[in-house]
mmCIF file of C-alpha atoms in Angstrom:
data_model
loop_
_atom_site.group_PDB
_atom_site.id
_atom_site.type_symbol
_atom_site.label_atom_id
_atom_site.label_comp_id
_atom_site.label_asym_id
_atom_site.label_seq_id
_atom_site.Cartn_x
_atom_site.Cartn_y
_atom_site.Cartn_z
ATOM 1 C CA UNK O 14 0.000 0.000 0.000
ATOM 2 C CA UNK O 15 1.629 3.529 -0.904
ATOM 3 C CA UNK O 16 1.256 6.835 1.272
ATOM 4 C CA UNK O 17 2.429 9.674 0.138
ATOM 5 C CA UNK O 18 3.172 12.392 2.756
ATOM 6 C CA UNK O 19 1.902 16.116 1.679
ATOM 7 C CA UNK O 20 4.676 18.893 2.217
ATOM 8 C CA UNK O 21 4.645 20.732 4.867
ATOM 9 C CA UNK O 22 3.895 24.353 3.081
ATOM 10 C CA UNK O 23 0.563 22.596 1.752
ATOM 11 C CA UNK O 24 -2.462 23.956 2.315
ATOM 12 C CA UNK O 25 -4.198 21.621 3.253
ATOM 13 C CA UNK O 26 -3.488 18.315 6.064
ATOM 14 C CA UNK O 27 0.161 19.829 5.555
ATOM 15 C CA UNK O 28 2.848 17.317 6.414
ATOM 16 C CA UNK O 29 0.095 14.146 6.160
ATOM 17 C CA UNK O 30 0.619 11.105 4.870
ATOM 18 C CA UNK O 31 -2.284 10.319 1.717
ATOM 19 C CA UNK O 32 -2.723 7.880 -0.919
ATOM 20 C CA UNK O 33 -1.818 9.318 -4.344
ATOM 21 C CA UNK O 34 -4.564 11.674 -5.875
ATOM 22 C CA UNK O 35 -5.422 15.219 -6.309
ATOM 23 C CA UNK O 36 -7.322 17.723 -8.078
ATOM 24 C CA UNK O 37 -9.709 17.084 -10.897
ATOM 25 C CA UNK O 38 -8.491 19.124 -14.119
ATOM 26 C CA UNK O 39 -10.225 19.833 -17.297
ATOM 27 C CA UNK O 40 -8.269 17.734 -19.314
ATOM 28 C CA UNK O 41 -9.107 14.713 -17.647
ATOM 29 C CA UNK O 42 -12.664 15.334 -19.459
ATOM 30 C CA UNK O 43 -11.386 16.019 -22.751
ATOM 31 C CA UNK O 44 -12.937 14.353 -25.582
ATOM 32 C CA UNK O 45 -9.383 13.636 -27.113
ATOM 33 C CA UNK O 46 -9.694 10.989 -24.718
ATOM 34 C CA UNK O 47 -12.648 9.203 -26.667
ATOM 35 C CA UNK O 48 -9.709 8.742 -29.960
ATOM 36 C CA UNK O 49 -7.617 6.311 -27.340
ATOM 37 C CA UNK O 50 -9.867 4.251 -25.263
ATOM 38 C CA UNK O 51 -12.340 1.712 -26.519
ATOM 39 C CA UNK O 52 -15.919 2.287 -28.235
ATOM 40 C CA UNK O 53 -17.719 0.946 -25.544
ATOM 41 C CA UNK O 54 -20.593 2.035 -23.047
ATOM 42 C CA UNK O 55 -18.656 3.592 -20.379
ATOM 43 C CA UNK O 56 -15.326 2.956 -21.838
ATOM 44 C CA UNK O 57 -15.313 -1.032 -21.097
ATOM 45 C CA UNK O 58 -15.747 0.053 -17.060
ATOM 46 C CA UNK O 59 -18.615 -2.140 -16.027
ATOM 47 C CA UNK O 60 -22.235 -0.918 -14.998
ATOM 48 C CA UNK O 61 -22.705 -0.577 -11.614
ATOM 49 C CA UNK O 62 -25.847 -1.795 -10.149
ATOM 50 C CA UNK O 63 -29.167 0.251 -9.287
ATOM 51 C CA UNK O 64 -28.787 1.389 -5.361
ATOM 52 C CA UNK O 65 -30.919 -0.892 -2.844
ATOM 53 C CA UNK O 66 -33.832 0.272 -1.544
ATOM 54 C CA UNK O 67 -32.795 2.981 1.153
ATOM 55 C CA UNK O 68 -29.896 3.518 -0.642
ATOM 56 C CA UNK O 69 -28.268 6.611 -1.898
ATOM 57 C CA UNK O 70 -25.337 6.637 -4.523
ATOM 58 C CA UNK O 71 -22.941 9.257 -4.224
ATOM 59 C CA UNK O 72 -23.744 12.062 -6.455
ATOM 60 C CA UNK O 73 -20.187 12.797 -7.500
ATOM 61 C CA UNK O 74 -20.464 9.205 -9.059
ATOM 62 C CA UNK O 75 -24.381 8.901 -9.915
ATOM 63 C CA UNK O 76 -24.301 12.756 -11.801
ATOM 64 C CA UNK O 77 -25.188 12.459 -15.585
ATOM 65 C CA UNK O 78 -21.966 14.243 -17.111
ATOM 66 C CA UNK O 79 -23.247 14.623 -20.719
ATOM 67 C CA UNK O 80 -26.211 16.615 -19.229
ATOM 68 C CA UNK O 81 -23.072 19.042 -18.148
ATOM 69 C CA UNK O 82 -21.468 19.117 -21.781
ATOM 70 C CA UNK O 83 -18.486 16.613 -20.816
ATOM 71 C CA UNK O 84 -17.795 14.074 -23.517
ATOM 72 C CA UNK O 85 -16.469 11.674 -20.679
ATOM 73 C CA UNK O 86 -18.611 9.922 -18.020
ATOM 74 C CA UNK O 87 -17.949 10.877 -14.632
ATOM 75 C CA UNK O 88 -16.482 7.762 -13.931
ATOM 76 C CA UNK O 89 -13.490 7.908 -16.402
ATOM 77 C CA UNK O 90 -12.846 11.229 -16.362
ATOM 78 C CA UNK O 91 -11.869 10.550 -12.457
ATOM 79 C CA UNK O 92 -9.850 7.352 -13.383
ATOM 80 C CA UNK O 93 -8.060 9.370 -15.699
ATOM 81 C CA UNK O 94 -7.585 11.903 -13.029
ATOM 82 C CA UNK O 95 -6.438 9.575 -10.554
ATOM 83 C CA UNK O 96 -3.747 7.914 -12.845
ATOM 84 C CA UNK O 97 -2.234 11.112 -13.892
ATOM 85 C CA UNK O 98 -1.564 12.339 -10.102
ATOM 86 C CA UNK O 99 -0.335 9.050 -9.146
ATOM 87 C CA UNK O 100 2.302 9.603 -11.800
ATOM 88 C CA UNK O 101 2.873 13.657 -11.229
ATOM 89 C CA UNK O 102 2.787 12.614 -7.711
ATOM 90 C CA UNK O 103 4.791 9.357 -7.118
ATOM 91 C CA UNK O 104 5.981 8.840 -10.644
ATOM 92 C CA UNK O 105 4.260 5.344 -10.974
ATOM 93 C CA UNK O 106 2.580 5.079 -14.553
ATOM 94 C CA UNK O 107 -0.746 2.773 -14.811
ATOM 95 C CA UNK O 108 -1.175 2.252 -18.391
ATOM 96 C CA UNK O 109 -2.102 -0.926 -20.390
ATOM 97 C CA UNK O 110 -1.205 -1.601 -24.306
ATOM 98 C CA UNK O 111 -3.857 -0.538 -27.070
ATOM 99 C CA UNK O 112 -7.125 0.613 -26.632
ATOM 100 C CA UNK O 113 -7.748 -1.878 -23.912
ATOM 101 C CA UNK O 114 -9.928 -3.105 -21.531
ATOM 102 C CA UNK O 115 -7.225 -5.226 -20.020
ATOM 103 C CA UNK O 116 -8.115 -8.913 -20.379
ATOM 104 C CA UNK O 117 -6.473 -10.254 -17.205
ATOM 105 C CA UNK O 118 -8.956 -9.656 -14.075
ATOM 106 C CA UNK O 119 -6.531 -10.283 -12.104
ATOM 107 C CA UNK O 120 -4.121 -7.259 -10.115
ATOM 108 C CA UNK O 121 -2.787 -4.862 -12.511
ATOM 109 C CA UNK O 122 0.371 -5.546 -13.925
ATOM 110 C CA UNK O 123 2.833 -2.498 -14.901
ATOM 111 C CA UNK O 124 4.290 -1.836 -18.477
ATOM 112 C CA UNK O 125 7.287 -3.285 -19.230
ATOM 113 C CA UNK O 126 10.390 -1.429 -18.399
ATOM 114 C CA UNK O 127 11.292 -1.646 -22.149
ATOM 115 C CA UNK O 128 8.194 0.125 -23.278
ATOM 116 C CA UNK O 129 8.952 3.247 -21.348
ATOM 117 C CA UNK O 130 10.928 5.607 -22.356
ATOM 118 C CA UNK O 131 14.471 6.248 -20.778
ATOM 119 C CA UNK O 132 14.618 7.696 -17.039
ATOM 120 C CA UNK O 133 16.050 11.552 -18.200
ATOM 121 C CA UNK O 134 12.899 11.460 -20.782
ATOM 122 C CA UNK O 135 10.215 9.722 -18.670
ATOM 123 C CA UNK O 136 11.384 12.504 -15.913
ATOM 124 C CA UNK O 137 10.918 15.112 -18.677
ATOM 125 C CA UNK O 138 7.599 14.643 -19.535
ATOM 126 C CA UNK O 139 6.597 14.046 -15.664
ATOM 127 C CA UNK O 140 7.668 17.420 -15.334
ATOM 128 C CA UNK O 141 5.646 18.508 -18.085
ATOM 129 C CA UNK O 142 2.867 16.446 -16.930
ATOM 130 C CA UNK O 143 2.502 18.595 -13.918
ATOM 131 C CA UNK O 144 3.110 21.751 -15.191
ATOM 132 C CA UNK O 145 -0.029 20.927 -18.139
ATOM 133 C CA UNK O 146 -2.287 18.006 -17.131
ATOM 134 C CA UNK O 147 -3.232 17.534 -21.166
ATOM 135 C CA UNK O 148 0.382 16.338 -21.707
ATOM 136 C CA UNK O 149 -0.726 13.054 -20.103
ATOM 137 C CA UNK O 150 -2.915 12.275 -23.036
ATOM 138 C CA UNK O 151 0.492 13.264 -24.832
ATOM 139 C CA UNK O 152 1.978 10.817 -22.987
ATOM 140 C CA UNK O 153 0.251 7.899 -23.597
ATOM 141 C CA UNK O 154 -0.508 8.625 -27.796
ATOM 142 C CA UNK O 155 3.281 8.558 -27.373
ATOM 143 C CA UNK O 156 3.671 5.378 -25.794
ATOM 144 C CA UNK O 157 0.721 3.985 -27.630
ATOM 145 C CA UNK O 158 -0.950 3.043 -24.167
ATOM 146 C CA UNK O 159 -3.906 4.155 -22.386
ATOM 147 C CA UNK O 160 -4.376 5.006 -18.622
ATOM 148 C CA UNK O 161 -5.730 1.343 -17.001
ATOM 149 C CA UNK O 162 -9.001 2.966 -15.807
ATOM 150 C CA UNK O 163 -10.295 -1.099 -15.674
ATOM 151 C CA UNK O 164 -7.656 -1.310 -12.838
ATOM 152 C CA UNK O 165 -9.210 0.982 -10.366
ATOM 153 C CA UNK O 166 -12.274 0.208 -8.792
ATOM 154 C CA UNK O 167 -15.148 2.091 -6.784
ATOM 155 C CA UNK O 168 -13.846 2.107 -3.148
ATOM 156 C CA UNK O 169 -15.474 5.534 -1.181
ATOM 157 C CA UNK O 170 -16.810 8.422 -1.239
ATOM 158 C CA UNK O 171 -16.038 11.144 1.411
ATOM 159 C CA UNK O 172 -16.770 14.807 1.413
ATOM 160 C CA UNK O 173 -14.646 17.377 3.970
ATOM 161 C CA UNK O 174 -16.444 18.268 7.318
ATOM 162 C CA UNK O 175 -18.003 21.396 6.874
ATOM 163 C CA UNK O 176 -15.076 23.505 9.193
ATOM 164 C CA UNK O 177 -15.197 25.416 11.953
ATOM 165 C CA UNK O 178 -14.422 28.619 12.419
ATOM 166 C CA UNK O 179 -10.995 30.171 12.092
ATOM 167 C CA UNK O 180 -10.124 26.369 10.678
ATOM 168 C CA UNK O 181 -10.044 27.203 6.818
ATOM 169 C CA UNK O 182 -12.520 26.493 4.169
ATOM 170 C CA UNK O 183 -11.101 24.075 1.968
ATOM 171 C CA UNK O 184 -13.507 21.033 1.117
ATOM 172 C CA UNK O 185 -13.123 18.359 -1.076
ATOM 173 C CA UNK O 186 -15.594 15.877 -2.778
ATOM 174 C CA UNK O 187 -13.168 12.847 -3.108
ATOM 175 C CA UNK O 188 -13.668 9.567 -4.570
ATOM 176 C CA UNK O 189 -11.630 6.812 -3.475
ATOM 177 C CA UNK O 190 -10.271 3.958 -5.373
ATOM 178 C CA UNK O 191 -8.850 0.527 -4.694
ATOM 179 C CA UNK O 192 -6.166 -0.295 -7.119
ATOM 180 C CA UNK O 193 -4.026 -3.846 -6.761
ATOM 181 C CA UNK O 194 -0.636 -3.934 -8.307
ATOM 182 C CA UNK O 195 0.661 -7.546 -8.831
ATOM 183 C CA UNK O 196 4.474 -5.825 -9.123
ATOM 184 C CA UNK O 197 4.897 -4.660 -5.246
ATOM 185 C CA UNK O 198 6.324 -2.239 -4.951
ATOM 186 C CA UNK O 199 7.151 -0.459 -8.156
ATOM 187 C CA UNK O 200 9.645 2.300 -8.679
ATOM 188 C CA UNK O 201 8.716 5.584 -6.847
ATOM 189 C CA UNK O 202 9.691 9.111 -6.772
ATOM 190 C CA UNK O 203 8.144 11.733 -4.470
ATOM 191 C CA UNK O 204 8.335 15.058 -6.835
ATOM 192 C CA UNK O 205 9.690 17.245 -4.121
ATOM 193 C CA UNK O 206 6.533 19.771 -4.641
ATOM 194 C CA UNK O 207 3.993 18.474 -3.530
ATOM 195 C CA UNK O 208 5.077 15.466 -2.251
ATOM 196 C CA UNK O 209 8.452 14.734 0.196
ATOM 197 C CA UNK O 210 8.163 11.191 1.033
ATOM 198 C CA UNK O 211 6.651 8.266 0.135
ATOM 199 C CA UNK O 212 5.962 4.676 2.391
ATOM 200 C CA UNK O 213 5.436 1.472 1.100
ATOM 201 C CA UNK O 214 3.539 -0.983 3.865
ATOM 202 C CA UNK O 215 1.020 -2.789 5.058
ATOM 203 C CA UNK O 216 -2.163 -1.322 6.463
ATOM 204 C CA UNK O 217 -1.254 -2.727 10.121
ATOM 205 C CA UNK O 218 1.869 -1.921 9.677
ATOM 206 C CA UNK O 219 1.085 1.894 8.722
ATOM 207 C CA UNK O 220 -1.063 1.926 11.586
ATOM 208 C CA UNK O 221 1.442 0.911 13.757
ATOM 209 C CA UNK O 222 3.817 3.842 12.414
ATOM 210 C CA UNK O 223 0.955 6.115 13.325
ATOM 211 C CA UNK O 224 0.578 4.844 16.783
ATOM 212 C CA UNK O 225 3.927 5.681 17.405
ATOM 213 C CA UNK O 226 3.798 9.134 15.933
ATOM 214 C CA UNK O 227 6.460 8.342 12.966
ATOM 215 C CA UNK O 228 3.237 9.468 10.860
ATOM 216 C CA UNK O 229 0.263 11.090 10.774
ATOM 217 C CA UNK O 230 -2.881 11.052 8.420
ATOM 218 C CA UNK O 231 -6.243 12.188 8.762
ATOM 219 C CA UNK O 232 -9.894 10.181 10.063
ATOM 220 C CA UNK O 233 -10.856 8.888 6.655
ATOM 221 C CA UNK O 234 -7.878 7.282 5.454
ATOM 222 C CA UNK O 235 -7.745 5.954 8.947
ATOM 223 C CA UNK O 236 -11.122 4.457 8.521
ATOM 224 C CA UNK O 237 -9.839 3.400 5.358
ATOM 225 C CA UNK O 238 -6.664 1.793 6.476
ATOM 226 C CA UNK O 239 -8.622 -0.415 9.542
ATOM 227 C CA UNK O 240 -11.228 -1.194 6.422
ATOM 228 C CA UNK O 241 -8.291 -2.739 4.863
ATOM 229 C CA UNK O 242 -7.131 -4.600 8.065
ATOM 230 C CA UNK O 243 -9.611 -7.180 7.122
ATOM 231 C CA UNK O 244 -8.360 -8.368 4.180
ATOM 232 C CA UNK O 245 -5.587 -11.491 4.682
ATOM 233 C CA UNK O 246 -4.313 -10.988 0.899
ATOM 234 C CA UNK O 247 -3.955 -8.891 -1.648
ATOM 235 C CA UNK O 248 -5.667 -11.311 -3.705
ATOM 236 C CA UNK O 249 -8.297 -11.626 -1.300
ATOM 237 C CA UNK O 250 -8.503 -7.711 -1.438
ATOM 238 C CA UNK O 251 -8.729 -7.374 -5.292
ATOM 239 C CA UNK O 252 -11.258 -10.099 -5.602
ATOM 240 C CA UNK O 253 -13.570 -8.572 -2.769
ATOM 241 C CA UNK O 254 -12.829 -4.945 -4.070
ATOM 242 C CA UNK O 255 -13.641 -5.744 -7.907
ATOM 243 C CA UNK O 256 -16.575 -7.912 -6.750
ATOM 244 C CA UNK O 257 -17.994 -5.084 -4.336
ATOM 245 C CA UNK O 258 -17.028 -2.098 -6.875
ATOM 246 C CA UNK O 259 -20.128 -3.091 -9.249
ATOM 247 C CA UNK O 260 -22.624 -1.815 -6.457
ATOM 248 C CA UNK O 261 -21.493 1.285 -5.540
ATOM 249 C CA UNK O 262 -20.897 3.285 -2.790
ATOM 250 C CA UNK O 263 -22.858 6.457 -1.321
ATOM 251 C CA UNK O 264 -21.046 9.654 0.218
ATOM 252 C CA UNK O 265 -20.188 10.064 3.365
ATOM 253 C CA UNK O 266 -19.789 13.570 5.123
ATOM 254 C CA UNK O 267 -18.339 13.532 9.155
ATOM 255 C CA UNK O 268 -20.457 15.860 10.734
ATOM 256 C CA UNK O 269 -18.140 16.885 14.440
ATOM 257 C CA UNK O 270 -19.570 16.766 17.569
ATOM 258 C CA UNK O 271 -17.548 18.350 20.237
ATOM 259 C CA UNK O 272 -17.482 15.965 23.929
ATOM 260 C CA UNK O 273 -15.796 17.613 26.998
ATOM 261 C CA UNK O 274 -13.015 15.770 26.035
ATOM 262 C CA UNK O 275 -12.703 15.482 22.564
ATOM 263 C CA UNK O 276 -14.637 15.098 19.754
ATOM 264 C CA UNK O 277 -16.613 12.474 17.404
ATOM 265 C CA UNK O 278 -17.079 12.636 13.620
ATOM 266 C CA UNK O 279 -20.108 10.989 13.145
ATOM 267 C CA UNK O 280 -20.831 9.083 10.000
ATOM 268 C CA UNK O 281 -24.031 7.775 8.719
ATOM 269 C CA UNK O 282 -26.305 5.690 10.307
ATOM 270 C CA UNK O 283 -24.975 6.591 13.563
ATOM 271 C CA UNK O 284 -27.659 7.705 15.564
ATOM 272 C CA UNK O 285 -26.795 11.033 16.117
ATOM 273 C CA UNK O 286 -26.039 12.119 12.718
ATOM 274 C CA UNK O 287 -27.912 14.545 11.451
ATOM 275 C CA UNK O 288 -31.495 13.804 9.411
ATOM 276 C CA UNK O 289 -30.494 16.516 7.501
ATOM 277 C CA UNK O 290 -26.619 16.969 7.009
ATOM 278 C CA UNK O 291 -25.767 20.156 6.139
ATOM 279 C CA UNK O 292 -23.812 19.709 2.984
ATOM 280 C CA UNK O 293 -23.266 22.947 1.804
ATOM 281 C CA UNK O 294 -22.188 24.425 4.911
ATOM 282 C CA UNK O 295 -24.553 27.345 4.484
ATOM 283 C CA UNK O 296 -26.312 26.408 8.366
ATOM 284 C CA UNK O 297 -23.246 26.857 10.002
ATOM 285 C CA UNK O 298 -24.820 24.150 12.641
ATOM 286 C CA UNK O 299 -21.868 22.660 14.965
ATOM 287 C CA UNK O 300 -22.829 20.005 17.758
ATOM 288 C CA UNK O 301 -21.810 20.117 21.077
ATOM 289 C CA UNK O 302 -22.077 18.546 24.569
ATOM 290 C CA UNK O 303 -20.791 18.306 27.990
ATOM 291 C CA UNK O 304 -20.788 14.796 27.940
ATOM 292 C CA UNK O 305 -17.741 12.918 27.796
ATOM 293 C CA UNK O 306 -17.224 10.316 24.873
ATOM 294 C CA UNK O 307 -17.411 7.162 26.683
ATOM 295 C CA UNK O 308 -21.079 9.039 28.193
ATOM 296 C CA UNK O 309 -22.130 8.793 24.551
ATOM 297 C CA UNK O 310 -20.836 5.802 23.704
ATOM 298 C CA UNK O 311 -22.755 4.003 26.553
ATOM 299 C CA UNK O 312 -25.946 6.124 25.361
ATOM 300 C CA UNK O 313 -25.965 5.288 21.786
ATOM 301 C CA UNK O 314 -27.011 1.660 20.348
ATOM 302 C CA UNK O 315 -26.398 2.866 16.421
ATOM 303 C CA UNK O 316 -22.068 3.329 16.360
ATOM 304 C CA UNK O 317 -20.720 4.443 13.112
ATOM 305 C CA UNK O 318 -18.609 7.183 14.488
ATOM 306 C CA UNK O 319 -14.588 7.854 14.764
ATOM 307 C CA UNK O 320 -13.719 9.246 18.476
ATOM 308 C CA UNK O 321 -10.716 11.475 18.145
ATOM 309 C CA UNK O 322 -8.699 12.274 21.486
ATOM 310 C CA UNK O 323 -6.010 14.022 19.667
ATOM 311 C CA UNK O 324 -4.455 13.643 16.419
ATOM 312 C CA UNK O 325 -2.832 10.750 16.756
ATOM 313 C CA UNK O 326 -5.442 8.899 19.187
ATOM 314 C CA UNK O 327 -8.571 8.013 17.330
ATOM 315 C CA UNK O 328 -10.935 5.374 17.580
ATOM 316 C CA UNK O 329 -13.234 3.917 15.143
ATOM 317 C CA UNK O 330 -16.242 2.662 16.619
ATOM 318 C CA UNK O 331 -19.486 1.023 13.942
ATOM 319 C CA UNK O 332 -21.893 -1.746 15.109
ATOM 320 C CA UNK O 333 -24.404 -1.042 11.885
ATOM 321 C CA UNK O 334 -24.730 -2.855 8.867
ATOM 322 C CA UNK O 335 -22.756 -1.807 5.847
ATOM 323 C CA UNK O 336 -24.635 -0.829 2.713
ATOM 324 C CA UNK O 337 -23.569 -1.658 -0.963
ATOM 325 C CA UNK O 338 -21.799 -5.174 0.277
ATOM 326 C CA UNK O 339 -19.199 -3.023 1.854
ATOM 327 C CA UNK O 340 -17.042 -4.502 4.712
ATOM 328 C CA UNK O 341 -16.717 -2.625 8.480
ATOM 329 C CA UNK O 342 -13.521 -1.432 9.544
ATOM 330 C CA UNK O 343 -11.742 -3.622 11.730
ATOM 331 C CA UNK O 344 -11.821 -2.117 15.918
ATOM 332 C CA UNK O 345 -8.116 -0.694 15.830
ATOM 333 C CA UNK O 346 -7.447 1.848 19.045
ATOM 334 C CA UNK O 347 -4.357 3.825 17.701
ATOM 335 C CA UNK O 348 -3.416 5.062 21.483
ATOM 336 C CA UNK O 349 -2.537 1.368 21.897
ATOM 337 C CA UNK O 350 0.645 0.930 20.631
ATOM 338 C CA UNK O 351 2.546 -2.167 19.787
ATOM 339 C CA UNK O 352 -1.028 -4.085 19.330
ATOM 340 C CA UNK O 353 -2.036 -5.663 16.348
ATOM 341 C CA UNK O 354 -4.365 -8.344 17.478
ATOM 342 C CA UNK O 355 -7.263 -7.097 15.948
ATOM 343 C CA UNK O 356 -5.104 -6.841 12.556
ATOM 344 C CA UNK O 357 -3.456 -9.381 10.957
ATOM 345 C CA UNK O 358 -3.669 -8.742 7.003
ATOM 346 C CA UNK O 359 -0.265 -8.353 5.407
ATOM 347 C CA UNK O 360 -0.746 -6.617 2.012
#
């Protein structure tokens, strides 16, 4: 599993370790896109499923794009997106030969060292890459590849707590992908912008190196990462994330509630969140109490919450029912350190 930790002049989660990603650009919806990858409905991705009764897909994945004038679904256009970071960011290229889809369903397999170009040029046009994102499509009509959107598949969806005051106002609507690589791990390169340092682990063991303080991310990939803990394999992973991708996901905004001593980010179907979440942020609404966590926690029957102490102490606590076939994060405490008996995958 790769983290990549932000810079420390970033604006945002400065200093963090993330998975590879960033901001959607234009390009990534151009239509020069449609001359490269296959003829198909939805570019070869398959169809995922009408949402259960109940259920809610994530607009940032269920919005009709051609009603908005792009050429692209959605759902490529943020594969696309995705790629091209991971290889501004890390310098890791996910492309496949021809138009594709790739045939073999299995984790995704790198190009061949002799089909990229030599390390001074491939450097060259990452640097170019970042300074234009439509060189990527230059990119890959040069190598005669295409970006292996069939490799990523529909993990999350999480949208940034609507902030408090004097705490900024950046939010992001991010979807999340799972992506196997059957080469582990590949050549990487932080690009010294936005990126210093990269780590190549296991989820336990990345939790571990948060426990101790070596690193630090923020609640969701933390949710993420002990979501991960449950998987034994990375075969087992791809297999269950493939499988699961197909139905979907639905978006999921932490709305804060502030304990005497410390807070909660609810999630939903916890029974405190919110009937009616304030998305846009327009409300201004912030929860409080004088109770202390473990108060609530004895109140409340419906858990899908993570308790945070302080930055590096959180808790994720969820006793509901996933939706869309999705799996519950594994109990991890991260004050605990040196304890991994709730863990045991090694990815």
């Amino acid at each position: 599993m790769l983290l990549l930790q932000r810079s420390s002049r970033s604006g945002f989660l400065p200093s963090a370790h993330v998975f590879p990603g960033g901001l959607l650009e234009a390009a990534d919806f151009s239509a020069d896109w449609l001359g490269l990858l296959p003829a198909l409905p939805r570019c070869g991705l398959g169809s995922v499923r009408p949402s259960p009764p109940g259920g809610n897909r994530a607009p940032l994945f269920a919005t009709d794009r051609a009603g908005l004038g792009s050429p692209l679904p959605g759902d490529v256009a943020f594969r696309i997106c995705a790629i091209r970071e991971t290889f501004e960011e890390a310098g890791i290229l996910l492309l496949v030969s021809g138009p594709g889809p790739a045939a073999d369903p299995g984790p995704a397999r790198l190009l061949p060292q002799r089909h990229l170009p030599p390390g001074p040029e491939l450097a060259e046009w990452r640097r170019r890459v970042q300074q234009d994102p439509a060189c990527f499509l230059q990119l890959c009509r040069y190598l005669r590849c295409v970006p292996n959107i069939w490799a990523l598949h529909e993990w999350g969806n999480w949208l940034t707590p609507v902030p408090r005051t004097g705490r900024g106002d950046r939010r992001y609507d991010t979807a999340f992908y799972l992506c196997c690589l059957e080469e582990r791990p590949p050549h990487t390169s932080q690009d010294e912008q936005e990126v210093t340092g990269f780590q190549w682990s296991t989820p336990p063991e990345a939790i571990e190196l948060f426990k101790s303080q070596e690193i630090w991310f923020a609640p969701p990939q933390f949710y993420e990462l002990c979501r991960l803990c449950n998987f034994s394999s990375l075969c087992d992973l791809h297999r269950f994330g493939s499988d699961r991708a197909l139905e979907g996901c639905e978006r999921w905004m932490p709305v804060t509630l502030a304990a005497s001593d410390g807070y909660i980010q609810l999630l939903p179907g916890d029974e405190l969140y919110p009937k009616d979440p304030d998305y846009t942020g327009e409300k201004k609404l912030f929860l409080s109490t004088d109770k202390k966590v473990e108060e609530l926690m004895k109140e409340d029957s419906k858990l899908h919450r993570v308790v945070i102490q302080n930055l590096n102490n959180l808790t994720v606590r969820v006793n509901i029912q996933p939706k869309y076939k999705h799996i519950n994060p594994l109990k991890m405490d991260s004050n605990i350190v040196g304890s991994n008996a709730d863990c045991n995958s090694r990815l």
